[in-house]
Tab-separated table of C-alpha atoms in Angstrom:
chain	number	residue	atom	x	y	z
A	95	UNK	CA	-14.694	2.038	12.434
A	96	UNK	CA	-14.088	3.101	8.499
A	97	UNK	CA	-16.728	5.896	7.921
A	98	UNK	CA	-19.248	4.673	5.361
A	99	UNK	CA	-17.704	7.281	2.845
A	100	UNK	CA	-14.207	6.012	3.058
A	101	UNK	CA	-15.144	2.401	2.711
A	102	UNK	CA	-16.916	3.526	-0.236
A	103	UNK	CA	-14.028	3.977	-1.546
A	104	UNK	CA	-12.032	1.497	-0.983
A	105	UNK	CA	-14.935	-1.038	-1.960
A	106	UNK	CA	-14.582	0.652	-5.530
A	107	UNK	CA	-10.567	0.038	-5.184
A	108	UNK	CA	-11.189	-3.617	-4.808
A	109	UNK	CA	-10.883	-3.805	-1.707
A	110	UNK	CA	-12.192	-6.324	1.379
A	111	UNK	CA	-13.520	-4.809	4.263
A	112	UNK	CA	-13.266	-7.146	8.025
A	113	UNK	CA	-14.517	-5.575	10.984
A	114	UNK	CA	-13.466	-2.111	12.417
A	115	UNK	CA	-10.019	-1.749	10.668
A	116	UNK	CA	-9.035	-4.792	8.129
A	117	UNK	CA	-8.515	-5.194	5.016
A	118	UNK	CA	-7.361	-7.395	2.115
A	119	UNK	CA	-6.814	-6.993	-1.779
A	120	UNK	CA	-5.519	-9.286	-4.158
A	121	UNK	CA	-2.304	-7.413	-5.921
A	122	UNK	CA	-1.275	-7.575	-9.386
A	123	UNK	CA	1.217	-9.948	-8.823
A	124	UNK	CA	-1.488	-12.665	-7.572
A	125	UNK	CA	-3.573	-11.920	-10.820
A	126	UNK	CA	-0.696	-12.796	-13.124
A	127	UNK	CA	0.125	-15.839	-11.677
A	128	UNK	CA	-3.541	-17.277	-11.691
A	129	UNK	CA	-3.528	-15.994	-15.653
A	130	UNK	CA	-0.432	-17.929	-16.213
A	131	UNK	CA	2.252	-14.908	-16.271
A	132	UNK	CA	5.352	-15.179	-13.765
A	133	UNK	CA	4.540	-13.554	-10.184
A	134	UNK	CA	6.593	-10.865	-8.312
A	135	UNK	CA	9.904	-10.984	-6.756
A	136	UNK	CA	9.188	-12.717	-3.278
A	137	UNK	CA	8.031	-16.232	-5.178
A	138	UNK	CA	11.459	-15.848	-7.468
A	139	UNK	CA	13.294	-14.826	-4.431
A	140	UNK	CA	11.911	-16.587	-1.490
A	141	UNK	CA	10.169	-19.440	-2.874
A	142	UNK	CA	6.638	-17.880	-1.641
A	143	UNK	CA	3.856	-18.820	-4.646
A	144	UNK	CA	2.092	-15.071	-5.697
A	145	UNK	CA	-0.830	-17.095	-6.586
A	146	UNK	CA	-0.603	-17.967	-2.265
A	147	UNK	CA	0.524	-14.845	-1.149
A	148	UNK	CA	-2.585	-12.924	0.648
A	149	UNK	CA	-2.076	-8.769	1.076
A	150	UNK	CA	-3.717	-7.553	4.077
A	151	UNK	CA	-3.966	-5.086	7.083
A	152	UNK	CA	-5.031	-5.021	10.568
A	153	UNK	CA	-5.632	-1.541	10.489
A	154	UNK	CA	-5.975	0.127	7.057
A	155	UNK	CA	-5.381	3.709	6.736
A	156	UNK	CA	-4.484	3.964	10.086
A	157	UNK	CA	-0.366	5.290	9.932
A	158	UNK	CA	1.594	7.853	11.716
A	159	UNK	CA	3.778	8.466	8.304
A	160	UNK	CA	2.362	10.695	5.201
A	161	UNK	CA	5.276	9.061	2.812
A	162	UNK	CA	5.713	10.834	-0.177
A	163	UNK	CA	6.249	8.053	-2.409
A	164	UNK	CA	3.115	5.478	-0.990
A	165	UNK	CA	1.287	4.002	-3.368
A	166	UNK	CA	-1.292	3.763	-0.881
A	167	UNK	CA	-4.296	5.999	-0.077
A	168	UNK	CA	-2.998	8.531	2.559
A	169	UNK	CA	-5.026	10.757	1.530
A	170	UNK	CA	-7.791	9.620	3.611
A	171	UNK	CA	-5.464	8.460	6.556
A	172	UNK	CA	-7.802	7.614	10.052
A	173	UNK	CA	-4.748	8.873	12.210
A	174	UNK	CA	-2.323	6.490	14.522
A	175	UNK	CA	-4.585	4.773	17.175
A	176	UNK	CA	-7.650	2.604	17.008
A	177	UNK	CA	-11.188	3.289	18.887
A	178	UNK	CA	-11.960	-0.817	18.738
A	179	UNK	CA	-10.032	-4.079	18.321
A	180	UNK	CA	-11.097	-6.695	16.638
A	181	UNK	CA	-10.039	-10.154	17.765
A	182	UNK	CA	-7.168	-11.642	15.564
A	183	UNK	CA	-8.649	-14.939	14.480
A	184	UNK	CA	-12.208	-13.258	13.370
A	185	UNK	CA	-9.861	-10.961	11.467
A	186	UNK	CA	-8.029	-14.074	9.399
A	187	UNK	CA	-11.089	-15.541	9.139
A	188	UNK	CA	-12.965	-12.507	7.346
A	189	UNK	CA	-9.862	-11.631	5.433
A	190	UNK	CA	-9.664	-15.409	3.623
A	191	UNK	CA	-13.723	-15.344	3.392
A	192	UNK	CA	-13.136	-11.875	2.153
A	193	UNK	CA	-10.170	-12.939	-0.413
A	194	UNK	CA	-12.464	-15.867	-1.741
A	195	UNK	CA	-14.870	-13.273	-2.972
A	196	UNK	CA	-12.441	-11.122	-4.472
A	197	UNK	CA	-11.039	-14.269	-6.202
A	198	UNK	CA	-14.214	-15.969	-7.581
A	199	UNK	CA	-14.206	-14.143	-11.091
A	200	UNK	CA	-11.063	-16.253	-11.559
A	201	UNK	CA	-12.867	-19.902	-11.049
A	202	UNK	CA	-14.461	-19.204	-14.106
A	203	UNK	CA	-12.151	-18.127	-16.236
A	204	UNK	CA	-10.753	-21.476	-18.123
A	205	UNK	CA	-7.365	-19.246	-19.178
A	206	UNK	CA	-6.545	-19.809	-15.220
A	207	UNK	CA	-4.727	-21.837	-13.546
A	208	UNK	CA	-7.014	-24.562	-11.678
A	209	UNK	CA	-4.725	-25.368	-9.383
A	210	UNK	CA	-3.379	-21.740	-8.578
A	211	UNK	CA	-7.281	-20.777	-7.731
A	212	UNK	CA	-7.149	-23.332	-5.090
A	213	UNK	CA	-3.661	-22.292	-3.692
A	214	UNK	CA	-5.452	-18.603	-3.564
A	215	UNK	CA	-8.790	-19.207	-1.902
A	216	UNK	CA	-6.027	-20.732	1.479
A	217	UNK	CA	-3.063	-18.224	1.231
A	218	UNK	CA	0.394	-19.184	2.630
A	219	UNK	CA	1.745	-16.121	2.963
A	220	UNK	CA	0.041	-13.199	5.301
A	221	UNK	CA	1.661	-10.174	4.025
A	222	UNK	CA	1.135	-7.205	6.073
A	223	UNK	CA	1.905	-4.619	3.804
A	224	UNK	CA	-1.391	-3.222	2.319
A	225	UNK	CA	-2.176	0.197	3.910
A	226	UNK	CA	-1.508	1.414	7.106
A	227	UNK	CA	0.530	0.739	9.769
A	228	UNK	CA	0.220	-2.480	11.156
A	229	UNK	CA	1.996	-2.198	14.524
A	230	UNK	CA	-0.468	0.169	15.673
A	231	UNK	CA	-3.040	-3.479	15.681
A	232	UNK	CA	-1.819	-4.094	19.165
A	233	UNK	CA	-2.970	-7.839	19.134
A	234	UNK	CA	-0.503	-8.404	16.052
A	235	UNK	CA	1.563	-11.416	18.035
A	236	UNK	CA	-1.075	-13.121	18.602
A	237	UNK	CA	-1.929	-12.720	14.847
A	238	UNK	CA	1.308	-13.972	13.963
A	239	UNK	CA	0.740	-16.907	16.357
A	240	UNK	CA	-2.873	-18.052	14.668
A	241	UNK	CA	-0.833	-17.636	11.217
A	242	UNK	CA	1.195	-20.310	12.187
A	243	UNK	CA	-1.278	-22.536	13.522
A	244	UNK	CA	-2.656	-22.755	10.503
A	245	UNK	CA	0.485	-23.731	8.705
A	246	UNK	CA	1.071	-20.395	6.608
A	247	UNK	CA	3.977	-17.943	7.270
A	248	UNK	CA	3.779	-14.051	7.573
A	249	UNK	CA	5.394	-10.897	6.603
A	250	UNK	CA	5.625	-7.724	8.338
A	251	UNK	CA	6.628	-4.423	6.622
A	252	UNK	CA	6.722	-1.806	9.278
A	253	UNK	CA	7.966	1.462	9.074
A	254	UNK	CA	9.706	1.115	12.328
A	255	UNK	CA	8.080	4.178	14.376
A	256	UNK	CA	6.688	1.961	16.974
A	257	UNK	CA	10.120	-0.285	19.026
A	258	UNK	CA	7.885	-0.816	21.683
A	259	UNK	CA	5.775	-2.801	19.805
A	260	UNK	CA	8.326	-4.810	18.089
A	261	UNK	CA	9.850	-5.712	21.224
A	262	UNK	CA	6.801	-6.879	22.186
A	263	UNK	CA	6.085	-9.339	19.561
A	264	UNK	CA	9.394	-11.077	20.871
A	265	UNK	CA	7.120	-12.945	23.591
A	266	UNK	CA	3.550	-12.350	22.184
A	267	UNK	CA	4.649	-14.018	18.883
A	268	UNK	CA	6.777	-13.014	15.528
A	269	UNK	CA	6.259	-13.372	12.274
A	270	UNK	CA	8.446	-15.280	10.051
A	271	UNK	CA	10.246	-11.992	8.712
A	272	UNK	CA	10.405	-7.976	10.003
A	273	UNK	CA	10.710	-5.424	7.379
A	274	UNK	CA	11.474	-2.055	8.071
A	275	UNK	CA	11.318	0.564	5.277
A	276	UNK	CA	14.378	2.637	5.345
A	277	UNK	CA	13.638	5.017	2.936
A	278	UNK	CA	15.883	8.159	4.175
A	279	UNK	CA	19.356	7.881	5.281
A	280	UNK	CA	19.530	11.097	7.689
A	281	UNK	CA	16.768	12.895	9.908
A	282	UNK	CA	16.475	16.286	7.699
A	283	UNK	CA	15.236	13.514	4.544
A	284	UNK	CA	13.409	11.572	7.442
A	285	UNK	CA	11.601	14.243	8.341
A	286	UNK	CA	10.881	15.779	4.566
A	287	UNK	CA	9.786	12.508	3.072
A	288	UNK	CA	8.028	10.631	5.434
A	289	UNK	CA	6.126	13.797	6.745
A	290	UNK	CA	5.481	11.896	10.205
A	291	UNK	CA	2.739	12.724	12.901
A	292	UNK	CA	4.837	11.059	15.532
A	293	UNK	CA	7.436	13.311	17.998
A	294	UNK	CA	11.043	12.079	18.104
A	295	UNK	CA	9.814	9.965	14.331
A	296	UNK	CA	13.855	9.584	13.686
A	297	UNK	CA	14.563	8.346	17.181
A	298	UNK	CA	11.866	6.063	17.377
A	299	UNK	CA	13.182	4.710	13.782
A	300	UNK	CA	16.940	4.584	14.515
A	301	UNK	CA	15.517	2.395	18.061
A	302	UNK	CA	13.730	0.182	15.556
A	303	UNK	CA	16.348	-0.956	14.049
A	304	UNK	CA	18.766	-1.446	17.270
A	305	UNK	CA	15.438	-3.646	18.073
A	306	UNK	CA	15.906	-5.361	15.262
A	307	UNK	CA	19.481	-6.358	15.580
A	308	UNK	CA	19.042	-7.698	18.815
A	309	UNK	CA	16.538	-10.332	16.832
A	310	UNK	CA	19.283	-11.857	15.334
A	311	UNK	CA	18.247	-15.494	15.567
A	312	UNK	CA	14.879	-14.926	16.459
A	313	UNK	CA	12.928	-14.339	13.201
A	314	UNK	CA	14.131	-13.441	9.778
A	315	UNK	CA	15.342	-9.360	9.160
A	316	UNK	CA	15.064	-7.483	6.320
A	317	UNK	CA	15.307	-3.885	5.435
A	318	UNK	CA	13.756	-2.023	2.319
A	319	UNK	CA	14.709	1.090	0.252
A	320	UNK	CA	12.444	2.059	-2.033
A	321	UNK	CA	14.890	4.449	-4.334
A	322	UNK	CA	13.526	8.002	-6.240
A	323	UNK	CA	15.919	10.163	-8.008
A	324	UNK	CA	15.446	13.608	-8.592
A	325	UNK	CA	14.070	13.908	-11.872
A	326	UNK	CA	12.595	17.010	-13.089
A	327	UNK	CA	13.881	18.214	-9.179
A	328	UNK	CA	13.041	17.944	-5.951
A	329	UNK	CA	13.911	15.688	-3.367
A	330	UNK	CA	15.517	12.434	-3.956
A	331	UNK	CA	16.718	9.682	-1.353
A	332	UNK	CA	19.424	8.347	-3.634
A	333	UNK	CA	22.449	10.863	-3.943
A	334	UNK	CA	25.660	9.054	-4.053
A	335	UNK	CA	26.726	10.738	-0.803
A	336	UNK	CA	23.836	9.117	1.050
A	337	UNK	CA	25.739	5.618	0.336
A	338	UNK	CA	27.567	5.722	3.241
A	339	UNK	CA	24.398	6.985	5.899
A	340	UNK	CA	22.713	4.217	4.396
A	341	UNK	CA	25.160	1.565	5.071
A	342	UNK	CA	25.765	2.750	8.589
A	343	UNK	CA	21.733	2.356	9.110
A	344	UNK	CA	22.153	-0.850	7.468
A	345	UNK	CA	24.982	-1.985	9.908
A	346	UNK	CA	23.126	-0.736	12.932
A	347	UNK	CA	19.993	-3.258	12.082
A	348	UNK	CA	21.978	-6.133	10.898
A	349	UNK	CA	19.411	-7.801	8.723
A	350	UNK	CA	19.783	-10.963	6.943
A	351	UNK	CA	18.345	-9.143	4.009
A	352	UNK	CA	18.438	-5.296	2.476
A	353	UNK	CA	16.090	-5.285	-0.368
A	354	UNK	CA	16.726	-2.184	-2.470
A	355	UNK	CA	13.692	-1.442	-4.983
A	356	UNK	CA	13.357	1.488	-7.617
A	357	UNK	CA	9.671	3.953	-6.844
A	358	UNK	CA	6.957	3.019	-8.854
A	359	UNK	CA	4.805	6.271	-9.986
A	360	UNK	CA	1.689	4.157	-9.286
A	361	UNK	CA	-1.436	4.512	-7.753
A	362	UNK	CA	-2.023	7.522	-5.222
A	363	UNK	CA	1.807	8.375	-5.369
A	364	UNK	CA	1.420	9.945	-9.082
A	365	UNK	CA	-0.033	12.954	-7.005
A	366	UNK	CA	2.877	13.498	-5.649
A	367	UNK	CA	5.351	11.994	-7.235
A	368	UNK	CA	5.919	11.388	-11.167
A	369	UNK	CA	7.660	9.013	-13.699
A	370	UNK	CA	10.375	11.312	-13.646
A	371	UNK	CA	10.870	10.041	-10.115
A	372	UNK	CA	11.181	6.380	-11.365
A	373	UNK	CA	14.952	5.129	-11.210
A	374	UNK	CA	16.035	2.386	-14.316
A	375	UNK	CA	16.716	-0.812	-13.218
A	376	UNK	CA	20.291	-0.097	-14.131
A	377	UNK	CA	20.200	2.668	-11.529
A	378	UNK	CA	18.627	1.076	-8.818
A	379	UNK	CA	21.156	-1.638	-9.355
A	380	UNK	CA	24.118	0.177	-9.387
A	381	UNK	CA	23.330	2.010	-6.633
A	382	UNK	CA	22.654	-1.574	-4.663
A	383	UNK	CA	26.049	-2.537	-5.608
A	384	UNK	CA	27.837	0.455	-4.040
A	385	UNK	CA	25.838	0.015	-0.610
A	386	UNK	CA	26.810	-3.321	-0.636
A	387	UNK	CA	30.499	-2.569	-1.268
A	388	UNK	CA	30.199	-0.740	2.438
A	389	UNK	CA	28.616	-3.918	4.268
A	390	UNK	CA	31.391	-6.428	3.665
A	391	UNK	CA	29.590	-9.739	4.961
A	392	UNK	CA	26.819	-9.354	2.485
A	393	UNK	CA	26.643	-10.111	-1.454
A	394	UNK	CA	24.162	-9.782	-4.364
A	395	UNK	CA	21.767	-12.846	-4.090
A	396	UNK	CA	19.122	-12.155	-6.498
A	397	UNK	CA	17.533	-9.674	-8.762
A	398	UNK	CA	14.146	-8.561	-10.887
A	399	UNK	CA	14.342	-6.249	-13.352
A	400	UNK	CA	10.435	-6.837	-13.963
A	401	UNK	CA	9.672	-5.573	-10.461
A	402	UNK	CA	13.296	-3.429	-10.261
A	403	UNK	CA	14.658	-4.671	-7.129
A	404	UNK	CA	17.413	-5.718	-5.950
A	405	UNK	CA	18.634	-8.472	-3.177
A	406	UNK	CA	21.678	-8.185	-0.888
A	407	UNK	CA	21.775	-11.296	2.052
A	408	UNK	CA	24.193	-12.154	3.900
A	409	UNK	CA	26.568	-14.183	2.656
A	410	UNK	CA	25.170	-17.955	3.131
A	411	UNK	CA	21.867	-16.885	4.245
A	412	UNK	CA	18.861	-18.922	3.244
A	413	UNK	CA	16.245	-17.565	0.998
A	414	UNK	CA	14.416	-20.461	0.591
A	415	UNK	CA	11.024	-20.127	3.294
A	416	UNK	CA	9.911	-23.646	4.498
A	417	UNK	CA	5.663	-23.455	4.221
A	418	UNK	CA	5.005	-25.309	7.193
């Protein structure tokens, strides 16, 4: 369970609160597209509507990671395990009754979008990607499963600590795409910017992504740098002689997709790290194109300056998600 004080503050973040460990809170992107503005890079990518898209977690807070650059409060991190487990479908079920209140300022606003409001209050897109760790939920495949049921697809954005559960969700249920955050390309940066909890964190990554090569087929694969450069100093995770550690980690989990996005000095990661952290566009870009000049059966399929990413697929690979 949250202790009172904690979900105190999250309440006054905006967030929704389900159960023992959930929560849910509608991003920036989804606001922008219900006010009529364009919505963030996995609509103009993927085809998935921002106004749709739902950001949750199954366990909030809960991570083994103390990442430098999160946005996210880790600050008042729970730890890696959960005392109780709330059953998957009351979880959906409070997080879109949960979303609905979060939304209802917007039904009366006559600048939005009437049509968008009703695409938000029954998302189509589950992204698990909030706060915490969402692996450590150990009912997550039968999460994914109830997602599908009811016709929406889900993301997962993992930071790959936990193979065993991965493997797992081969035969409890997937999702309809795996990200892994590969944000250091060697164990001494590992180690320094994700500030892990977990013994053998490196190993347990570099098994992660063997895992998810040996998905090929199964469900879609992505992996995701978020880029920092060194700024005023310090540590960054984009030195040009990283390029090649990166494309070897790239190679070993074979994704169908490497998105590459510059840090944003946002939220509870201006503590720690500043704008001088913040690549250009141009940077991040750049630097895309020379890991992708090391993969060979990939190319550039798509890029946002507004949200500075970049998209590398492999070559003839789909971007385009069916909502079912």
């Amino acid at each position: 369970m949250i202790p009172p004080e904690i979900q105190d503050k999250l309440k006054k973040m905006r967030y929704g609160l389900v159960g023992n460990s959930s929560a849910v809170q509608v991003c920036r992107w989804t606001r922008n597209s219900l006010n009529g503005d364009r919505g963030c890079w996995k609509e103009k990518f993927y085809g998935i509507s921002s106004s749709g898209c739902c950001q949750m977690a199954p366990c909030v807070l809960s991570c083994e990671n103390q990442c430098l650059h999160c946005w996210r409060p880790i600050e008042m991190t729970l730890g890696s395990e959960l005392s109780e487990v709330d059953d998957p479908i009351e979880i959906l079920d409070g997080i879109v009754e949960e979303r609905k209140k979060l939304m209802m300022g917007f039904g009366g606003n006559d600048k939005v979008d009437k049509g968008k409001f009703q695409e938000s209050l029954e998302p189509s897109l589950f992204t698990m990607s909030l706060s915490g760790e969402p692996t450590i939920y150990p009912r997550l495949g039968e999460m994914f499963k109830e997602i599908r049921k009811r016709g929406a697809v889900s993301f997962l954005v993992t930071n790959g600590l936990n193979p065993e559960a991965l493997m797992k969700l081969r035969s409890a249920g997937l999702p309809t795409q795996i990200t892994i955050s590969t944000n250091a390309p060697n164990e001494e940066l590992f180690l320094k910017w994700h500030r892990s909890t977990k013994k053998e964190a490196w190993k347990k990554f570099n098994e992660s992504l063997d895992v998810l090569s040996r998905l090929d087929g199964k469900v879609r694969r992505a992996i995701r740098m978020t880029l920092a450069k060194d700024g005023d100093g310090g540590l960054t995770n984009m030195s040009e002689e990283n390029i090649p550690e990166y494309v070897e980690l790239i190679k070993k989990a074979n994704p169908d997709f490497v998105h590459v996005k510059g840090f944003m000095s946002v939220g509870y990661a201006r503590d720690r790290m500043g704008y001088d952290k913040m690549p250009w566009f141009k940077e991040v870009k750049d630097y895309a194109l020379k890991v992708l000049s090391g993969l060979g059966e990939y190319e550039l399929a798509g890029e946002d300056e507004r949200c500075c990413v970049v998209l590398l697929a492999k070559k003839g690979k789909k971007l385009k998600i069916d909502i079912t």
